[in-house]
Amino acid sequence: MKKDFAVIGLGRFGGSICKELSDKGMHVLAIDSDETKVNEYKNIAYHAVGLDATDEDALKEIGITNFDHVIVAIGENIQASILAAVILTDLEIRRITVKAQNDYHEKILNRIGVHHVVHPERDMGKRLAHSFISNNILEYLELSNEHSIVEVIAGKKMIGKNLITLDVRAKFGCNIVAIKRGSEIDVSPEADEPLHEGDILIVIGADQDINRFEKAFIFD
Ligand code: ATP
């Protein structure tokens, strides 16, 4: 089902979301107070309009309440970002995502009732830091302050062993939910299937449990 998106703020972050959604065939309304940005996105998004997102009447006039998902990607002007978020939550938009500039901004956005607060610079920093720790960590996705999903290359100690003998859930409290082998991904891995060299494990769990698992098996 096609969703209708509105992206407010066409800087690097909002612009990239707008391009990506449009490339995937989604209907995107691109919004910015800067007419140069609006003109730039006229040929990329389904529609582009120039308006100040802190102006409630202007937002209502373009029918913002009809959109399934509104993304606010106003960065430096934190006041404008917060004000736009308040207006959108008051208008009971179905889904609101707002980019936070710092932790205080994030806290306020959460308090206002924004459904999804993103902090791309901080999150990318965290993901990169995890991948710098070991060449075996390929991906890291934070689920909450204490839980994550990581994608790791099976350590040498795991090769030839199966999920029963490794007993990761009982020993470490985390779960191997899928195994990637070449271009295949097994989302329901057989417990008695031995692991191969180069297998990529997708592990979900509490951060401290995943850390213990990584120390035991991944960091060779
Ligand atoms: P990025 O890092 O994604 O490039 P940024 O953090 O530098 O973004 P800004 O450049 O400050 O963020 O803002 C992104 C866009 O939001 C700009 O194109 C700006 O014109 C637009 N913008 C700022 N305030 C408003 C507003 N009140 N209404 C609509 N658009 C706005």
CSV table of C-alpha atoms and ligand atoms in Angstrom, one decimal:
chain,number,residue,atom,x,y,z
A,1,MET,CA,0.0,0.0,0.0
A,2,LYS,CA,1.4,3.4,-1.0
A,3,LYS,CA,1.8,5.9,1.8
A,4,ASP,CA,1.8,9.6,1.5
A,5,PHE,CA,4.8,11.3,3.1
A,6,ALA,CA,5.6,14.9,3.9
A,7,VAL,CA,9.2,15.9,4.5
A,8,ILE,CA,9.8,19.3,6.2
A,9,GLY,CA,13.3,20.6,5.9
A,10,LEU,CA,15.3,19.7,2.8
A,11,GLY,CA,18.9,19.8,4.2
A,12,ARG,CA,21.2,16.8,3.7
A,13,PHE,CA,19.1,14.5,6.0
A,14,GLY,CA,15.6,15.5,4.9
A,15,GLY,CA,16.7,15.8,1.3
A,16,SER,CA,18.1,12.3,1.3
A,17,ILE,CA,14.9,10.9,2.9
A,18,CYS,CA,12.9,12.7,0.3
A,19,LYS,CA,15.0,11.4,-2.6
A,20,GLU,CA,15.0,7.8,-1.3
A,21,LEU,CA,11.2,7.7,-0.7
A,22,SER,CA,10.6,9.3,-4.2
A,23,ASP,CA,13.0,6.7,-5.8
A,24,LYS,CA,10.9,4.0,-4.2
A,25,GLY,CA,7.8,5.3,-5.9
A,26,MET,CA,6.3,7.0,-2.8
A,27,HIS,CA,4.3,10.1,-3.0
A,28,VAL,CA,6.3,12.8,-1.2
A,29,LEU,CA,5.5,16.4,-0.5
A,30,ALA,CA,8.8,18.2,0.0
A,31,ILE,CA,8.5,21.3,2.2
A,32,ASP,CA,11.0,24.0,3.0
A,33,SER,CA,10.9,27.7,3.9
A,34,ASP,CA,13.8,28.3,1.5
A,35,GLU,CA,12.5,28.7,-2.1
A,36,THR,CA,15.8,27.6,-3.6
A,37,LYS,CA,15.4,24.2,-1.8
A,38,VAL,CA,11.8,24.0,-3.0
A,39,ASN,CA,12.8,24.5,-6.6
A,40,GLU,CA,15.6,22.0,-6.3
A,41,TYR,CA,13.1,19.3,-5.1
A,42,LYS,CA,10.3,20.1,-7.6
A,43,ASN,CA,11.7,17.5,-10.0
A,44,ILE,CA,12.5,15.0,-7.3
A,45,ALA,CA,9.4,14.9,-5.1
A,46,TYR,CA,5.8,14.4,-6.2
A,47,HIS,CA,5.2,17.9,-5.1
A,48,ALA,CA,7.2,20.7,-3.4
A,49,VAL,CA,6.0,23.7,-1.5
A,50,GLY,CA,7.6,26.7,0.2
A,51,LEU,CA,6.2,27.4,3.7
A,52,ASP,CA,7.3,28.0,7.3
A,53,ALA,CA,6.5,24.9,9.2
A,54,THR,CA,5.9,26.9,12.4
A,55,ASP,CA,2.8,28.4,10.7
A,56,GLU,CA,-0.1,26.2,11.6
A,57,ASP,CA,-2.5,27.8,9.1
A,58,ALA,CA,-0.1,27.2,6.3
A,59,LEU,CA,0.3,23.6,7.2
A,60,LYS,CA,-3.4,23.1,7.5
A,61,GLU,CA,-3.9,24.8,4.1
A,62,ILE,CA,-1.7,22.3,2.3
A,63,GLY,CA,-3.7,19.5,4.0
A,64,ILE,CA,-0.9,18.2,6.3
A,65,THR,CA,-3.5,16.1,8.2
A,66,ASN,CA,-4.0,13.9,5.2
A,67,PHE,CA,-0.5,12.6,5.2
A,68,ASP,CA,0.3,9.2,6.7
A,69,HIS,CA,3.8,10.2,7.8
A,70,VAL,CA,5.3,13.6,8.4
A,71,ILE,CA,9.1,13.8,8.8
A,72,VAL,CA,10.6,17.0,10.4
A,73,ALA,CA,14.2,17.4,9.4
A,74,ILE,CA,14.8,21.0,10.5
A,75,GLY,CA,18.2,20.9,12.1
A,76,GLU,CA,19.8,24.0,13.5
A,77,ASN,CA,16.7,25.9,14.2
A,78,ILE,CA,15.7,23.8,17.3
A,79,GLN,CA,12.9,26.3,18.2
A,80,ALA,CA,11.3,25.9,14.8
A,81,SER,CA,11.7,22.1,14.9
A,82,ILE,CA,10.0,22.0,18.4
A,83,LEU,CA,7.2,24.3,17.3
A,84,ALA,CA,6.5,22.3,14.1
A,85,ALA,CA,6.5,19.1,16.2
A,86,VAL,CA,3.9,20.7,18.7
A,87,ILE,CA,1.7,21.7,15.8
A,88,LEU,CA,1.9,18.3,14.2
A,89,THR,CA,1.1,16.4,17.4
A,90,ASP,CA,-1.8,18.8,18.1
A,91,LEU,CA,-3.1,18.0,14.6
A,92,GLU,CA,-2.9,14.3,15.5
A,93,ILE,CA,-0.9,13.3,12.4
A,94,ARG,CA,-0.8,9.5,12.1
A,95,ARG,CA,3.0,9.2,12.3
A,96,ILE,CA,5.5,11.9,13.1
A,97,THR,CA,9.3,11.5,12.9
A,98,VAL,CA,11.5,14.3,14.0
A,99,LYS,CA,15.3,14.7,13.7
A,100,ALA,CA,16.9,15.7,17.0
A,101,GLN,CA,19.9,17.9,17.1
A,102,ASN,CA,21.0,17.0,20.6
A,103,ASP,CA,19.9,15.1,23.7
A,104,TYR,CA,17.9,18.0,25.2
A,105,HIS,CA,16.1,18.4,21.9
A,106,GLU,CA,15.4,14.7,21.9
A,107,LYS,CA,14.0,14.8,25.4
A,108,ILE,CA,11.6,17.6,24.6
A,109,LEU,CA,10.4,15.9,21.4
A,110,ASN,CA,9.7,12.7,23.3
A,111,ARG,CA,7.9,14.7,26.0
A,112,ILE,CA,5.7,16.4,23.3
A,113,GLY,CA,4.6,13.0,22.1
A,114,VAL,CA,6.5,12.7,18.8
A,115,HIS,CA,6.2,9.1,17.7
A,116,HIS,CA,9.7,8.6,16.5
A,117,VAL,CA,12.7,10.8,17.4
A,118,VAL,CA,15.9,10.2,15.3
A,119,HIS,CA,19.4,11.4,16.1
A,120,PRO,CA,21.2,10.3,12.9
A,121,GLU,CA,24.7,11.7,13.8
A,122,ARG,CA,24.8,10.1,17.2
A,123,ASP,CA,23.3,6.8,16.0
A,124,MET,CA,25.7,6.6,13.0
A,125,GLY,CA,28.6,7.4,15.4
A,126,LYS,CA,27.5,4.5,17.7
A,127,ARG,CA,27.1,2.1,14.7
A,128,LEU,CA,30.5,3.0,13.3
A,129,ALA,CA,32.2,2.7,16.8
A,130,HIS,CA,30.8,-0.9,17.1
A,131,SER,CA,32.2,-1.8,13.7
A,132,PHE,CA,35.6,-0.2,14.6
A,133,ILE,CA,35.9,-2.5,17.7
A,134,SER,CA,36.1,-5.6,15.6
A,135,ASN,CA,36.1,-6.5,11.9
A,136,ASN,CA,33.6,-9.2,12.8
A,137,ILE,CA,30.9,-6.7,13.7
A,138,LEU,CA,29.1,-5.8,10.5
A,139,GLU,CA,26.0,-4.0,11.6
A,140,TYR,CA,24.6,-2.7,14.9
A,141,LEU,CA,21.1,-1.5,15.4
A,142,GLU,CA,20.0,-0.1,18.8
A,143,LEU,CA,16.5,-1.2,19.7
A,144,SER,CA,16.3,0.6,23.1
A,145,ASN,CA,18.8,2.0,25.6
A,146,GLU,CA,19.6,-1.6,26.6
A,147,HIS,CA,18.8,-3.9,23.7
A,148,SER,CA,20.3,-4.2,20.2
A,149,ILE,CA,20.5,-6.4,17.1
A,150,VAL,CA,24.0,-7.0,15.8
A,151,GLU,CA,25.2,-8.7,12.7
A,152,VAL,CA,28.5,-10.5,13.3
A,153,ILE,CA,30.7,-12.9,11.4
A,154,ALA,CA,30.8,-16.3,13.1
A,155,GLY,CA,34.1,-16.5,15.1
A,156,LYS,CA,36.6,-19.3,14.4
A,157,LYS,CA,35.5,-21.0,17.7
A,158,MET,CA,32.0,-21.4,16.4
A,159,ILE,CA,32.8,-23.1,13.0
A,160,GLY,CA,31.6,-26.7,12.8
A,161,LYS,CA,29.5,-26.3,15.9
A,162,ASN,CA,25.7,-26.0,15.9
A,163,LEU,CA,23.3,-23.9,17.8
A,164,ILE,CA,22.5,-26.7,20.3
A,165,THR,CA,26.2,-27.2,21.3
A,166,LEU,CA,26.8,-23.4,21.4
A,167,ASP,CA,23.7,-23.0,23.6
A,168,VAL,CA,23.9,-19.2,23.2
A,169,ARG,CA,20.5,-18.5,24.7
A,170,ALA,CA,21.1,-20.4,28.0
A,171,LYS,CA,24.8,-19.3,28.3
A,172,PHE,CA,24.4,-15.6,27.3
A,173,GLY,CA,20.7,-14.8,27.3
A,174,CYS,CA,20.7,-13.6,23.7
A,175,ASN,CA,19.3,-15.2,20.6
A,176,ILE,CA,20.7,-16.0,17.1
A,177,VAL,CA,17.6,-15.2,15.1
A,178,ALA,CA,18.9,-15.6,11.6
A,179,ILE,CA,22.0,-16.8,9.7
A,180,LYS,CA,23.2,-15.4,6.4
A,181,ARG,CA,25.2,-17.7,4.2
A,182,GLY,CA,26.3,-16.2,0.9
A,183,SER,CA,23.3,-14.7,-0.7
A,184,GLU,CA,20.9,-16.8,1.4
A,185,ILE,CA,19.4,-15.8,4.7
A,186,ASP,CA,17.8,-18.4,7.0
A,187,VAL,CA,15.4,-16.8,9.3
A,188,SER,CA,14.6,-20.0,11.1
A,189,PRO,CA,18.0,-21.6,11.5
A,190,GLU,CA,18.0,-25.4,12.3
A,191,ALA,CA,19.5,-26.0,15.7
A,192,ASP,CA,21.6,-29.0,14.6
A,193,GLU,CA,23.0,-27.4,11.4
A,194,PRO,CA,26.8,-26.8,11.8
A,195,LEU,CA,28.0,-23.2,11.2
A,196,HIS,CA,30.3,-22.6,8.3
A,197,GLU,CA,33.2,-20.2,7.9
A,198,GLY,CA,31.9,-16.8,6.8
A,199,ASP,CA,28.4,-17.4,8.2
A,200,ILE,CA,26.9,-14.1,9.4
A,201,LEU,CA,24.8,-14.3,12.6
A,202,ILE,CA,22.0,-11.9,13.4
A,203,VAL,CA,21.9,-11.7,17.2
A,204,ILE,CA,19.3,-10.0,19.3
A,205,GLY,CA,19.5,-9.3,23.0
A,206,ALA,CA,20.4,-7.1,25.9
A,207,ASP,CA,23.6,-5.2,25.2
A,208,GLN,CA,25.5,-6.7,28.2
A,209,ASP,CA,24.5,-10.3,27.0
A,210,ILE,CA,25.5,-9.6,23.4
A,211,ASN,CA,28.9,-8.2,24.8
A,212,ARG,CA,29.5,-11.4,26.7
A,213,PHE,CA,28.6,-13.5,23.7
A,214,GLU,CA,30.9,-11.4,21.4
A,215,LYS,CA,33.8,-11.7,23.9
A,216,ALA,CA,33.4,-15.5,24.1
A,217,PHE,CA,32.9,-16.3,20.4
A,218,ILE,CA,33.3,-13.4,18.1
A,219,PHE,CA,36.5,-11.6,19.0
A,220,ASP,CA,39.0,-14.3,18.0
B,1,ATP,P1,21.3,18.7,7.5
B,1,ATP,O1,22.4,18.3,8.5
B,1,ATP,O2,20.3,17.6,7.3
B,1,ATP,O3,21.8,19.3,6.2
B,1,ATP,P2,20.9,20.8,9.2
B,1,ATP,O4,20.9,20.1,10.5
B,1,ATP,O5,22.0,21.7,8.7
B,1,ATP,O6,20.5,19.8,8.1
B,1,ATP,P3,19.3,23.0,8.5
B,1,ATP,O7,20.0,23.3,7.3
B,1,ATP,O8,19.3,24.0,9.6
B,1,ATP,O9,19.5,21.7,9.1
B,1,ATP,O10,17.7,22.8,8.2
B,1,ATP,C1,17.3,21.9,7.2
B,1,ATP,C2,16.3,22.6,6.2
B,1,ATP,O11,15.2,23.0,7.0
B,1,ATP,C3,16.9,23.9,5.5
B,1,ATP,O12,16.8,23.7,4.1
B,1,ATP,C4,16.0,25.0,6.0
B,1,ATP,O13,15.7,25.9,5.0
B,1,ATP,C5,14.7,24.2,6.5
B,1,ATP,N1,14.0,25.0,7.5
B,1,ATP,C6,14.5,25.6,8.6
B,1,ATP,N2,13.5,26.1,9.3
B,1,ATP,C7,12.3,25.9,8.7
B,1,ATP,C8,11.0,26.2,8.9
B,1,ATP,N3,10.6,26.9,10.0
B,1,ATP,N4,10.0,25.7,8.0
B,1,ATP,C9,10.4,25.0,7.0
B,1,ATP,N5,11.7,24.7,6.7
B,1,ATP,C10,12.6,25.1,7.5
